[in-house]
XYZ file of C-alpha atoms in Angstrom:
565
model
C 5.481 44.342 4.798
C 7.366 40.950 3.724
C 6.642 37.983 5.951
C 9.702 36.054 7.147
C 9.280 32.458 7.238
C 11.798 29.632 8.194
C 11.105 26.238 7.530
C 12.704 22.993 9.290
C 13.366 20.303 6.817
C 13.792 19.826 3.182
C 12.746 16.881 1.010
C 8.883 16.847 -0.369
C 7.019 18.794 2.581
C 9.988 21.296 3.235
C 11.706 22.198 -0.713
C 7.711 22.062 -1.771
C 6.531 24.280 0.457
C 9.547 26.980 -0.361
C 9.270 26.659 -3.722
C 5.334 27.196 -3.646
C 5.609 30.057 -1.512
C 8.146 32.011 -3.607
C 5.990 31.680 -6.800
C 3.041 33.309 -4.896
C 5.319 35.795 -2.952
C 8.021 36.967 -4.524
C 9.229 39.643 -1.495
C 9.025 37.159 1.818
C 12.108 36.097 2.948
C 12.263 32.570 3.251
C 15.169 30.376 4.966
C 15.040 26.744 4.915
C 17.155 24.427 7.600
C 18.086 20.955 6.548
C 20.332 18.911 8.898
C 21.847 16.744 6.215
C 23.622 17.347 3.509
C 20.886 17.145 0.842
C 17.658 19.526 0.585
C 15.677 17.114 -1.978
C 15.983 13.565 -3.193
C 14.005 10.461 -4.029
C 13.553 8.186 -0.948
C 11.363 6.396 -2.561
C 13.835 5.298 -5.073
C 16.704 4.737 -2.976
C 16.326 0.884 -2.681
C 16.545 0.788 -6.688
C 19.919 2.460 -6.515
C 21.295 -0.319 -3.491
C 20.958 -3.015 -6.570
C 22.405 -0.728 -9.618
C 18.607 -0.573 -11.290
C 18.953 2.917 -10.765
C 22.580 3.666 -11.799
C 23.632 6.982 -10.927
C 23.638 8.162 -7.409
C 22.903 11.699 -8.934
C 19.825 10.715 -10.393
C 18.411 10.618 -6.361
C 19.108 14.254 -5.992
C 15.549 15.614 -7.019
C 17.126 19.477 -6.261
C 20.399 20.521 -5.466
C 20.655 23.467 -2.912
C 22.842 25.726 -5.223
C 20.253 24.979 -7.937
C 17.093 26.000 -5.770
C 18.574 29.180 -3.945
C 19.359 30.598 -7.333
C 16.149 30.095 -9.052
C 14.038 30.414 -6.424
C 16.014 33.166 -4.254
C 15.916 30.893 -1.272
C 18.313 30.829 2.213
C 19.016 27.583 2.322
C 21.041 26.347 5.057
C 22.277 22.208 5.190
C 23.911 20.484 8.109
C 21.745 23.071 10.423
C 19.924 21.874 12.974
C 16.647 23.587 14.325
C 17.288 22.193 17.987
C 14.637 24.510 19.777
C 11.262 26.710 19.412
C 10.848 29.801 21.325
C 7.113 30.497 20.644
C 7.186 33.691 23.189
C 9.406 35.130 20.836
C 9.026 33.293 17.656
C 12.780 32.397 17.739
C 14.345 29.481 16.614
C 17.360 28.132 18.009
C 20.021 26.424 15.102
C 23.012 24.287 15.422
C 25.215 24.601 13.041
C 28.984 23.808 12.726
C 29.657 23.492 16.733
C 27.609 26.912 17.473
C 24.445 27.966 17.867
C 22.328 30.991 17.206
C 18.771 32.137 16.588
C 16.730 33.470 14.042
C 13.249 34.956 14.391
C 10.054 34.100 12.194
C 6.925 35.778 11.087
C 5.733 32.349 10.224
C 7.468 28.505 11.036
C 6.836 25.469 8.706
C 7.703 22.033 10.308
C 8.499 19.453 8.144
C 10.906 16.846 10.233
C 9.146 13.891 8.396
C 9.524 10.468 10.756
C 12.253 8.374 11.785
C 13.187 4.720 11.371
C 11.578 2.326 14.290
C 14.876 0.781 15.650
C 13.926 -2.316 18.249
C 14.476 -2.047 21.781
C 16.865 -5.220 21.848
C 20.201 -6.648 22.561
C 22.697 -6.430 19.991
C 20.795 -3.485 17.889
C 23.630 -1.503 18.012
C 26.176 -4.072 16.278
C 27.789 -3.862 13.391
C 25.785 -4.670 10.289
C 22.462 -3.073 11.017
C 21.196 -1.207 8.713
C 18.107 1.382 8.091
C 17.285 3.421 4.846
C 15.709 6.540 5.344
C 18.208 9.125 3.460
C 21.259 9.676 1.079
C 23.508 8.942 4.260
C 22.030 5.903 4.923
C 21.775 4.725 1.567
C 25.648 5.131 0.548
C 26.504 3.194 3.697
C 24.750 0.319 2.480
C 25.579 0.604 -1.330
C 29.379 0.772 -0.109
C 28.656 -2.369 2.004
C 26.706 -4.228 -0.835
C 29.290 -3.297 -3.753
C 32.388 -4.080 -1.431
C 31.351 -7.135 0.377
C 28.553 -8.772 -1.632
C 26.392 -10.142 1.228
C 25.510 -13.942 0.377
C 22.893 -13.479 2.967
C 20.074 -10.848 3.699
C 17.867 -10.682 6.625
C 14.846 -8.031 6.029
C 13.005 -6.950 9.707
C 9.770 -5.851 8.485
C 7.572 -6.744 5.629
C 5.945 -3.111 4.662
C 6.877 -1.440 1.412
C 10.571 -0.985 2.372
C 11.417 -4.632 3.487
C 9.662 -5.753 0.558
C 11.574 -3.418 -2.138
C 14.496 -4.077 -0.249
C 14.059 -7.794 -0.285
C 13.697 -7.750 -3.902
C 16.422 -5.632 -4.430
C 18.792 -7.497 -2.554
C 17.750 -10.657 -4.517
C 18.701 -8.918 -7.355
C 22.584 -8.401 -6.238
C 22.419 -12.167 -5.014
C 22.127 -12.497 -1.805
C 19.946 -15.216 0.027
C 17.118 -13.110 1.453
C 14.593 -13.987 4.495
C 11.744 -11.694 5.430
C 10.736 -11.795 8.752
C 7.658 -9.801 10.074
C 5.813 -10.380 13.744
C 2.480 -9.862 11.946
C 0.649 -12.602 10.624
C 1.415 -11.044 7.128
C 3.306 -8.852 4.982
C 1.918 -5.540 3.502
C -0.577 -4.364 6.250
C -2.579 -2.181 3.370
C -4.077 -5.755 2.295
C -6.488 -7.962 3.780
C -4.535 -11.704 4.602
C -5.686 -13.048 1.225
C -4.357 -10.418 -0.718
C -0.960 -10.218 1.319
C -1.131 -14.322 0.630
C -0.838 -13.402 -3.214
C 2.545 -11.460 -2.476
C 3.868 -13.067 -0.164
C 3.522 -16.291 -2.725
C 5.030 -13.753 -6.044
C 8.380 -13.613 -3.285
C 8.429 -17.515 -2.151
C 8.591 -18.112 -6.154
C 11.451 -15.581 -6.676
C 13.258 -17.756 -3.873
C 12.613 -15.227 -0.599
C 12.037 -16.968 2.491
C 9.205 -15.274 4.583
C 9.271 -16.293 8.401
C 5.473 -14.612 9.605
C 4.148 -14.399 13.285
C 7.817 -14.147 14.443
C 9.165 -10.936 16.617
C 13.211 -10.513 16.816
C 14.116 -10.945 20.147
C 17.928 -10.352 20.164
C 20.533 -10.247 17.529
C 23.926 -12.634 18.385
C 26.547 -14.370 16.383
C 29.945 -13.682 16.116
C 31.247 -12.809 12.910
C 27.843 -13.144 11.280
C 24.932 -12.180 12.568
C 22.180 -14.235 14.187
C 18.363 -12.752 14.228
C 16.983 -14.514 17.371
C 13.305 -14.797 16.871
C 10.292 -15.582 19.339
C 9.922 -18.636 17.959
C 13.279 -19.900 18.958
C 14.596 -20.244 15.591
C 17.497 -18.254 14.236
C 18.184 -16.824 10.733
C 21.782 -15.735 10.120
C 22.708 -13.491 8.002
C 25.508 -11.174 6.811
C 23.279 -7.808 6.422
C 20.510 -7.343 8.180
C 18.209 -4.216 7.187
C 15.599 -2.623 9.487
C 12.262 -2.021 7.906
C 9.485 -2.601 10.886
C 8.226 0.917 9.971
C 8.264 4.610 10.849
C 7.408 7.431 13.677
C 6.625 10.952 13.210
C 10.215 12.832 14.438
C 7.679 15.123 16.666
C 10.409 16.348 19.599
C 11.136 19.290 18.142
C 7.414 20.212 18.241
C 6.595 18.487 21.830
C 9.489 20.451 23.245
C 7.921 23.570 22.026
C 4.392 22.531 24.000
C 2.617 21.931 20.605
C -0.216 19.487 20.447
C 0.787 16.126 19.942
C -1.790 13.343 18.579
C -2.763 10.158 20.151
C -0.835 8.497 17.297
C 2.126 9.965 18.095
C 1.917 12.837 15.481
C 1.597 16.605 15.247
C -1.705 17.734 15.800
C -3.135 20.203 12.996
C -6.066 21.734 11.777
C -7.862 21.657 8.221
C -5.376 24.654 6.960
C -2.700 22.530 8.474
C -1.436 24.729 11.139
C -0.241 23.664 14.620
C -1.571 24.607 18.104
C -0.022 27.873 17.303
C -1.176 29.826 14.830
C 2.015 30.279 13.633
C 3.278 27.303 13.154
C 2.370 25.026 10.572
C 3.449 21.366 10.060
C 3.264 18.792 7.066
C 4.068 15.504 5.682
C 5.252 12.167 7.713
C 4.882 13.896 10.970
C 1.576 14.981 11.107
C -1.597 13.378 11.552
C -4.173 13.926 8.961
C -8.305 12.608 8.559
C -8.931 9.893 7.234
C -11.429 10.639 4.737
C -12.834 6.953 5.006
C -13.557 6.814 8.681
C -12.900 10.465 9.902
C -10.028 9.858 12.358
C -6.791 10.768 13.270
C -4.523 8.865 11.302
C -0.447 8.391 10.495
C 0.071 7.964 6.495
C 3.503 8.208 5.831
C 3.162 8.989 1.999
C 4.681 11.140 -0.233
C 1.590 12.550 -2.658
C -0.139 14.051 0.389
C 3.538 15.301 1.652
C 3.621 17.245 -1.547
C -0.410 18.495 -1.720
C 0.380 19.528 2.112
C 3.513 21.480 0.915
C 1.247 23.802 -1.703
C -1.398 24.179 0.748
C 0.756 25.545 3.786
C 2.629 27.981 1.083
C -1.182 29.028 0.046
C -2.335 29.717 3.281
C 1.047 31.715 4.453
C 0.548 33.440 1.334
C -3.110 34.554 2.331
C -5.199 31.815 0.182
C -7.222 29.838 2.948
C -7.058 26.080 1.194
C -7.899 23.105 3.325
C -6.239 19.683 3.321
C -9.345 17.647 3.511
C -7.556 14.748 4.347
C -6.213 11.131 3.017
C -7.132 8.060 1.894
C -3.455 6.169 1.949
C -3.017 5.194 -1.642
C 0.213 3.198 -2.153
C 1.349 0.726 -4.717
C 4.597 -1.681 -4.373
C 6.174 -3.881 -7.009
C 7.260 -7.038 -6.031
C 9.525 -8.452 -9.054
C 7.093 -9.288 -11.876
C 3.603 -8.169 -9.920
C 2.488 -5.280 -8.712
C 0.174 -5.289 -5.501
C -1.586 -1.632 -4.130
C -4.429 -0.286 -2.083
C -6.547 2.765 -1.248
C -8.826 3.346 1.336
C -9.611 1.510 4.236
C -8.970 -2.328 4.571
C -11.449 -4.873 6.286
C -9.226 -5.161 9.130
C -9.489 -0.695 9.531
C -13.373 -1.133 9.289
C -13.842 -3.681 11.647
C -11.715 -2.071 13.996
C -13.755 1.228 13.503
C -16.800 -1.091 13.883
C -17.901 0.071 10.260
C -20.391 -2.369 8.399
C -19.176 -2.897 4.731
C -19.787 -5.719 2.313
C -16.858 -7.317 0.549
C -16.427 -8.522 -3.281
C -13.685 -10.091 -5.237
C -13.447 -10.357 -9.625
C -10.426 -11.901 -11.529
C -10.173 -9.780 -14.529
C -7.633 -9.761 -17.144
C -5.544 -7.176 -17.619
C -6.833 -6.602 -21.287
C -8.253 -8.514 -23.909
C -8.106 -11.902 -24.221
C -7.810 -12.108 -27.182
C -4.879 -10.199 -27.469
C -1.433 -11.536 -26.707
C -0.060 -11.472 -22.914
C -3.729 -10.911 -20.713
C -2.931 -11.753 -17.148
C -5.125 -11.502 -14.420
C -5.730 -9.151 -11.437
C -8.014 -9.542 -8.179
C -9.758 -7.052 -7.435
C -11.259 -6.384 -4.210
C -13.508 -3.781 -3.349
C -15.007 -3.395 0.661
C -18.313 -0.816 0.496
C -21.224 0.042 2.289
C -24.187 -2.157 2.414
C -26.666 0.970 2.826
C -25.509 2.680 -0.790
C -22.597 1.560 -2.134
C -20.535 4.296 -1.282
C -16.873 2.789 -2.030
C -14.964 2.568 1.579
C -11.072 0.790 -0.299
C -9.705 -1.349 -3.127
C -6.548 -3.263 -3.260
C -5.099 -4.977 -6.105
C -2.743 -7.497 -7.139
C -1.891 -8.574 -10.256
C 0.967 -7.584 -12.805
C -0.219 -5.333 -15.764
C -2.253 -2.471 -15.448
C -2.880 -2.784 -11.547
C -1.778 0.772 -11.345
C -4.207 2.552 -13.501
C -7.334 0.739 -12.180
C -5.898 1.415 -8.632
C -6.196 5.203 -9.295
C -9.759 4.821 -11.038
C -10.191 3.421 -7.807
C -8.718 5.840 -5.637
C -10.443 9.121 -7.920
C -13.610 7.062 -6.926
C -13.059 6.867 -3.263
C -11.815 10.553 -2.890
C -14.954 11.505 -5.373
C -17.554 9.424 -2.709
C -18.632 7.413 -5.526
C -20.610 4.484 -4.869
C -20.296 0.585 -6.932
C -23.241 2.110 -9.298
C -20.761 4.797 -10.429
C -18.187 2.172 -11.322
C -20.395 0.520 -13.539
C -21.393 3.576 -15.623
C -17.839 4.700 -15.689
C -16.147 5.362 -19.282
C -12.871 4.013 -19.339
C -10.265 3.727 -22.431
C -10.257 0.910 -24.359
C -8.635 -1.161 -27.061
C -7.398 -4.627 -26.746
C -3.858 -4.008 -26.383
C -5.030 -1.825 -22.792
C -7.696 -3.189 -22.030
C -11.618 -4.642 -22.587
C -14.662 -3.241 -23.421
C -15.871 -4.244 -19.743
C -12.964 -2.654 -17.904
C -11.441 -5.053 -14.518
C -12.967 -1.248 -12.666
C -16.224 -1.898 -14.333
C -16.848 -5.653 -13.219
C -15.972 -4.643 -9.920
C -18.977 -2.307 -9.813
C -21.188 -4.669 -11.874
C -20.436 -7.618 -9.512
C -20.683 -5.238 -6.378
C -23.755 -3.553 -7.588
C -25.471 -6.873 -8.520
C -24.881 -8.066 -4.503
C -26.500 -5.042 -3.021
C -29.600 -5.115 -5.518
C -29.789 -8.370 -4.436
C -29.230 -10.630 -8.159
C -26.587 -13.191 -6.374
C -25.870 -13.867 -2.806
C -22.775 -14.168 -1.958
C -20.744 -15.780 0.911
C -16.903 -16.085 1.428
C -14.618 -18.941 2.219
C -14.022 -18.216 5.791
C -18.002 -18.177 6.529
C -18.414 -21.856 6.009
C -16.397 -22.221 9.239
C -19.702 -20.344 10.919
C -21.763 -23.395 9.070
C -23.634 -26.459 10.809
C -22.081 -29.666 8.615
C -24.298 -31.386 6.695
C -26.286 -28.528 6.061
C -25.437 -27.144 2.783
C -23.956 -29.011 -0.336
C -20.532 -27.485 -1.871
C -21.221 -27.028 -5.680
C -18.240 -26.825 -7.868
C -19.598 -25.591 -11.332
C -16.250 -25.724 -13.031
C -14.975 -28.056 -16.101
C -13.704 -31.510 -15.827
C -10.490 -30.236 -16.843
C -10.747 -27.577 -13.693
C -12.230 -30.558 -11.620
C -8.873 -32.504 -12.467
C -6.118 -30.067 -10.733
C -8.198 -29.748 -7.705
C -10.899 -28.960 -5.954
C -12.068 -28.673 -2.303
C -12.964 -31.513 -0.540
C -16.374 -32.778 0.190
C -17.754 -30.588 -2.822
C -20.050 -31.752 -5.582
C -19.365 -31.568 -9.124
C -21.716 -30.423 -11.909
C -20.034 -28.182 -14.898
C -22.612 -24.733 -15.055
C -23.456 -26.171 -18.608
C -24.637 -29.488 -17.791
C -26.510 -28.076 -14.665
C -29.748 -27.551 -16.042
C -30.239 -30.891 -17.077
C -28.976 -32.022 -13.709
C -30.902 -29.752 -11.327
C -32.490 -33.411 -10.094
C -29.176 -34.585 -8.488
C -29.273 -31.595 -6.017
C -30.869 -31.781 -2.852
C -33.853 -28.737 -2.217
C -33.773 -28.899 1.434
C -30.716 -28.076 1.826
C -28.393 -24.727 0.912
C -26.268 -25.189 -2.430
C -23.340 -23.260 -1.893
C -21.611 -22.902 -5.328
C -17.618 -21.803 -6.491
C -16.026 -21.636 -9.731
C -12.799 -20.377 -10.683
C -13.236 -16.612 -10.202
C -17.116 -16.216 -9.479
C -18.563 -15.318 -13.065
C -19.627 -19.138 -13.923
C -21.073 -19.372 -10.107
C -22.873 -16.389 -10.603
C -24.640 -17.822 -13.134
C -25.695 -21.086 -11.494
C -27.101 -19.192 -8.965
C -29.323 -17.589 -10.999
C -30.445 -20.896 -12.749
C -30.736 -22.385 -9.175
C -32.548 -19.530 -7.839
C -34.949 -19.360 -10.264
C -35.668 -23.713 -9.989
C -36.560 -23.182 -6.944
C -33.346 -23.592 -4.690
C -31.831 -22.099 -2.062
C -28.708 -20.705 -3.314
C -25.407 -18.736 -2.868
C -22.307 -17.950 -4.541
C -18.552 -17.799 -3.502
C -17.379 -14.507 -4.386
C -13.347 -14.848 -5.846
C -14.106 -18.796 -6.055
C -11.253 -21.220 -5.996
C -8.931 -18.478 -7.059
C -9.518 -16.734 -4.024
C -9.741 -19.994 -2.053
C -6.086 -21.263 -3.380
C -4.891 -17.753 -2.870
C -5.077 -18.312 0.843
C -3.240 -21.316 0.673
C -0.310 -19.834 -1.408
C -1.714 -21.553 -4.616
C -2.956 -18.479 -6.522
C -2.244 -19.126 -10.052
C -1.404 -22.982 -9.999
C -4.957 -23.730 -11.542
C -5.934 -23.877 -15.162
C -6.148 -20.485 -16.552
C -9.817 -19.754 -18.584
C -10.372 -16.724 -20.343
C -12.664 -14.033 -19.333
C -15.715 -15.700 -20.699
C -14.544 -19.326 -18.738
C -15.279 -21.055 -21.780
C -11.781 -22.035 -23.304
C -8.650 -23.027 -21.488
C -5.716 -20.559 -21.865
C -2.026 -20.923 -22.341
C -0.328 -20.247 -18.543
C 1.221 -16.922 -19.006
C-alpha cells in the first residue's frame, strides 16, 4: 500500500526531502505546502543579487514548482499555509486562498526553517526596516536599493548576513555602519580572529560600532538607530541581521516536544515526539558532535543531509543523522574568514579542557607569485589530540584547508593525523608542508612536550618582573614595532648572546608568527633556561589590536623580507 506523505515547507529541507523520497518510492503520494510563492531558491545568495554581483533574479530560483511536479510527479501547493496539526487524526489543516481545508497523512515532514529575530523596540515597525530571509523580502529591498540608492546603510547584527550585507551594500555605495551588542562580529571566531575581520571591513571603509544594543529607532525622514551607548547612527536603510529562531508554532501547537533552545526536539532518525512526524533543517535541534548537546545550527549542508535521511527512513532505510559540527565560511571583500567545530568560548562554557595553537602559513609557495598568509587556529584536547574546531582567516585557499579541517573533526582525528596527512601539492596551490600540516606539526609538538607555549592574554596572570619578554625577530622587524618592555636578540645572533639573558628568571619569547620562537626555545631550553614560546607571535598580538598585517611580511622560512601583497 502507497504511503501518503505531506510535507510543510519547501526550500533545502522541504524540495530535498520530496525529491529524495520519489527516487526511492516511486508509488507514495507526496504533497508539499509552501506558503510563498517559491518552492526552492538560494538564500544564501540573495545578498549577492541586492548589489547586481549576481545579475539575474532567476538565477535564485534553484527549482521552479512547474519544473519539479513534472519530473518528479509531485503535489505541490504555494501560497498554502499548514496552519494546524491534528495528530488524533493525522490531519492537517491548510489555508489557502481565504479557505481552509484538511488533508490526511500517512507520514508529516516539517520543514518551517526559522524566522528573522525582529527587536522588541520602539519604532521597529517604521518604514525602512528591512530583513532578508526570502525572494519576498529580497525584491523589496533590491526595488528600494535600485530606486533610491541609499547614501547610508545601517547593518543590526554582525553574523554572516550583516556582514555579506554590509559588503554588499558597500558595493552599491552606500556609507555602511555595523553595529552588534556583542563584543565582536562573527560569533563562530574567538575575539582575535573576529579582530582580523572586523579590521578586512574598517579598511574597505565600514564603520563597526561593538558592545552597543539598539534601543529605539527615531528620526524623521531618516532614520536614527538609538544605541545603549547614547550615540546615534542615522541612516537611510537600515537592515536587520541580529540572527534567527526556529519557526516551531506550528509544531508546539500540535504538543510536540520543543527543545530548551527553542527548537524541535528529534531523535537520531530525525523524527518528532510522534512517530509520525518528522522535522529537519533550521528548526530543529541537532547534537553537537563536539560536545554532545542540544544545539541550534542554522546551516544549509546539514538542511540538505537531513532532507535525504528523513526521505530514507519514510522510505524504510533506518539512517541516522549523527549530528553537526557548524561548518560555515563568509567572505568579507578580499578575505575569506570560516570555522568548524567548537570555539574556545563553546568549550569553556561546556567546561571542556582544550589546548589552543595558532601558525601563519602562506597560502602556497613562496616562491611562487601572490602567497598570502592565513592563521590558523586549531583548539584540541590536551589528553590525545583529538581535534575539538578550527577557524581561519586569510584570503586564498582558506576554504579548502577549512574542509581538511572539518573531514578531520567529523573523522575524530587527532593533531598527529594532521601531520601525516597527504595533501595536493604544487607551488601554484600550495607547499610541500601544507598550512593543515603545520597546524598538526606545531600542535603535536606542544602536547609531546618540544616547545611550551603561552598566549598573549596569560601574561596578564604574570607577577612583573618575573619573566623577560624576548623578541627574536630582525632589526628590520624590531624597527616597525614591537611590544614594550621586551628584549631584543635576532634567533641568529642568540647563541652567541645566551650571556645577556638572565637564568633566574622565565624568558618568554615572540616572533612574527611563532616558527623563529620555536626555535629559540629549543636553543634556550637546551642552555639551560627556563623557557616558553608565544604561539601566533606578534601577528597574533597586532591582530588584537586591529594591526594584523601592518608588519613586515617574511616568507615561510622568516629569513628574507617579502614584497607586501
Amino acid at each position: 500500500m502507497s504511503k501518503k506523505v505531506l510535507i510543510v515547507g519547501g526550500v533545502a529541507g522541504g524540495a530535498g526531502t520530496a525529491a529524495r523520497l520519489r527516487r526511492l518510492d516511486e508509488t507514495a503520494e507526496i504533497i508539499m505546502f509552501e506558503r510563498g510563492d517559491y518552492i526552492s531558491f538560494a538564500n544564501c545568495g540573495l545578498p549577492y543579487y541586492i548589489s547586481g554581483l549576481i545579475n539575474e533574479r532567476d538565477k535564485l530560483l534553484v527549482q521552479t514548482k512547474e519544473a519539479m511536479e513534472k519530473r518528479f510527479n509531485i503535489d505541490i501547493r504555494v501560497r498554502s499555509e499548514v496552519i494546524a496539526i491534528h495528530r488524533n487524526k493525522r490531519e492537517v489543516e491548510v489555508a489557502s486562498g481565504g479557505q481552509t481545508y484538511r488533508e490526511n497523512y500517512d507520514y508529516l515532514v516539517l520543514s518551517p526553517g526559522a524566522s528573522p529575530i525582529i527587536l522588541p523596540i520602539p519604532g521597529i515597525d517604521r518604514e525602512g526596516i528591512y530583513t532578508l530571509r526570502n525572494m519576498a523580502d529580497v525584491d523589496r529591498l533590491k526595488a528600494l536599493v535600485t530606486k533610491n540608492k541609499p547614501r547610508r546603510a545601517a547593518v543590526i547584527g554582525g553574523g554572516y548576513i550583516g556582514i555579506e550585507m554590509a559588503e554588499n551594500l558597500k558595493h552599491l555605495g552606500s556609507d555602511v555602519t555595523i553595529v552588534e551588542a556583542a563584543e565582536q562580529i562573527m560569533g563562530p571566531l574567538d575575539v582575535e580572529m573576529a579582530r582580523v575581520v572586523e579590521k578586512a571591513l574598517m579598511d574597505k571603509g565600514i564603520e563597526i560600532i561593538l558592545n552597543n544594543e539598539v534601543r529605539s529607532l527615531d528620526g524623521q525622514g531618516h532614520i536614527e538607530v538609538v544605541l545603549s551607548s547614547g550615540r546615534k547612527v542615522e541612516a537611510d536603510i537600515v537592515l536587520l541581521a541580529v540572527g534567527v529562531k526556529p519557526e516551531n508554532e506550528l509544531a508546539r501547537d500540535a504538543g510536540l516536544a520543543i527543545g530548551g533552545r527553542g527548537g524541535i526536539r528529534v531523535d537520531d532518525c530525525l523524527r518528532t515526539s510522534d512517530p509520525y512526524i518528522y522535522a529537519l533543517g533550521d528548526a530543529i535541534e541537532v547534537k553537537d558532535i563536539i560536545n554532545g548537546q542540544s544545539a541550534l545550527m542554522p546551516l544549509a549542508g546539514p538542511a540538505n543531509k537531513q532532507a535525504r535521511i528523513v526521505a530514507d527512513n519514510i522510505a524504510g532505510r533506518k539512517v541516522e543523522f549523527k549530528g553537526s559540527q557548524g561548518t560555515s565560511i563568509v567572505k568579507v571583500f578580499d578575505h575569506t574568514a570560516a570555522a568548524t567545530g567548537n570555539n574556545e568560548k563553546t568549550l569553556q562554557l561546556k567546561g571542556i579542557p582544550y589546548v589552543k595553537s595558532y601558525t601563519i602559513s602562506p597560502s602556497h609557495a613562496t616562491y611562487y607569485p601572490g602567497a598570502i598568509p592565513m592563521i590558523v587556529k586549531i583548539v584540541f584536547s590536551p589528553e590525545d589530540g583529538t581535534l575539538f574546531g578550527a577557524q581561519i582567516v586569510g584570503r586564498d585557499g582558506v576554504d579548502k584547508r577549512i574542509d581538511v579541517l572539518a573531514m578531520a573533526i567529523r573523522m575524530g582525528l587527532t593533531v598527529y593525523n594532521l601531520e601525516e596527512l597527504e595533501l595536493a601539492y604544487a607551488p601554484p596551490y600550495s607547499s610541500a608542508k601544507d598550512p593543515v600540516n603545520m597546524a598538526g606539526f606545531t600542535a603535536a609538538n606542544i602536547l609531546k612536550g618540544d616547545v611550551r607555549v603561552m598566549h598573549w592574554e596569560d601574561l596578564d596572570s604574570l607577577a612583573a618582573g618575573g619573566y623577560i619578554l624576548l623578541d627574536v625577530r630582525t632589526d628590520e622587524e624590531r624597527q616597525e614595532g614591537y611590544v614594550e618592555s621586551s628584549v631584543h636578540i635576532p634567533v641568529d645572533s642568540l647563541r652567541e648572546r645566551l650571556n645577556e639573558l638572565p637564568r633566574d628568571k622565565k624568558i618568554i619569547i615572540y616572533c612574527k608568527i611563532g616558527l623563529r620562537g620555536y626555535i629559540a626555545y629549543r636553543i634556550l631550553l637546551q642552555n639551560g633556561f627556563d623557557a616558553v614560546n608565544i604561539s601566533g607571535g606578534y601577528d597574533i598580538y597586532q591582530a588584537l589590536r586591529y594591526q594584523y598585517g601592518e608588519a613586515v611580511n617574511m616568507n615561510e622560512q622568516m629569513t628574507r623580507q617579502e614584497k607586501h601583497q
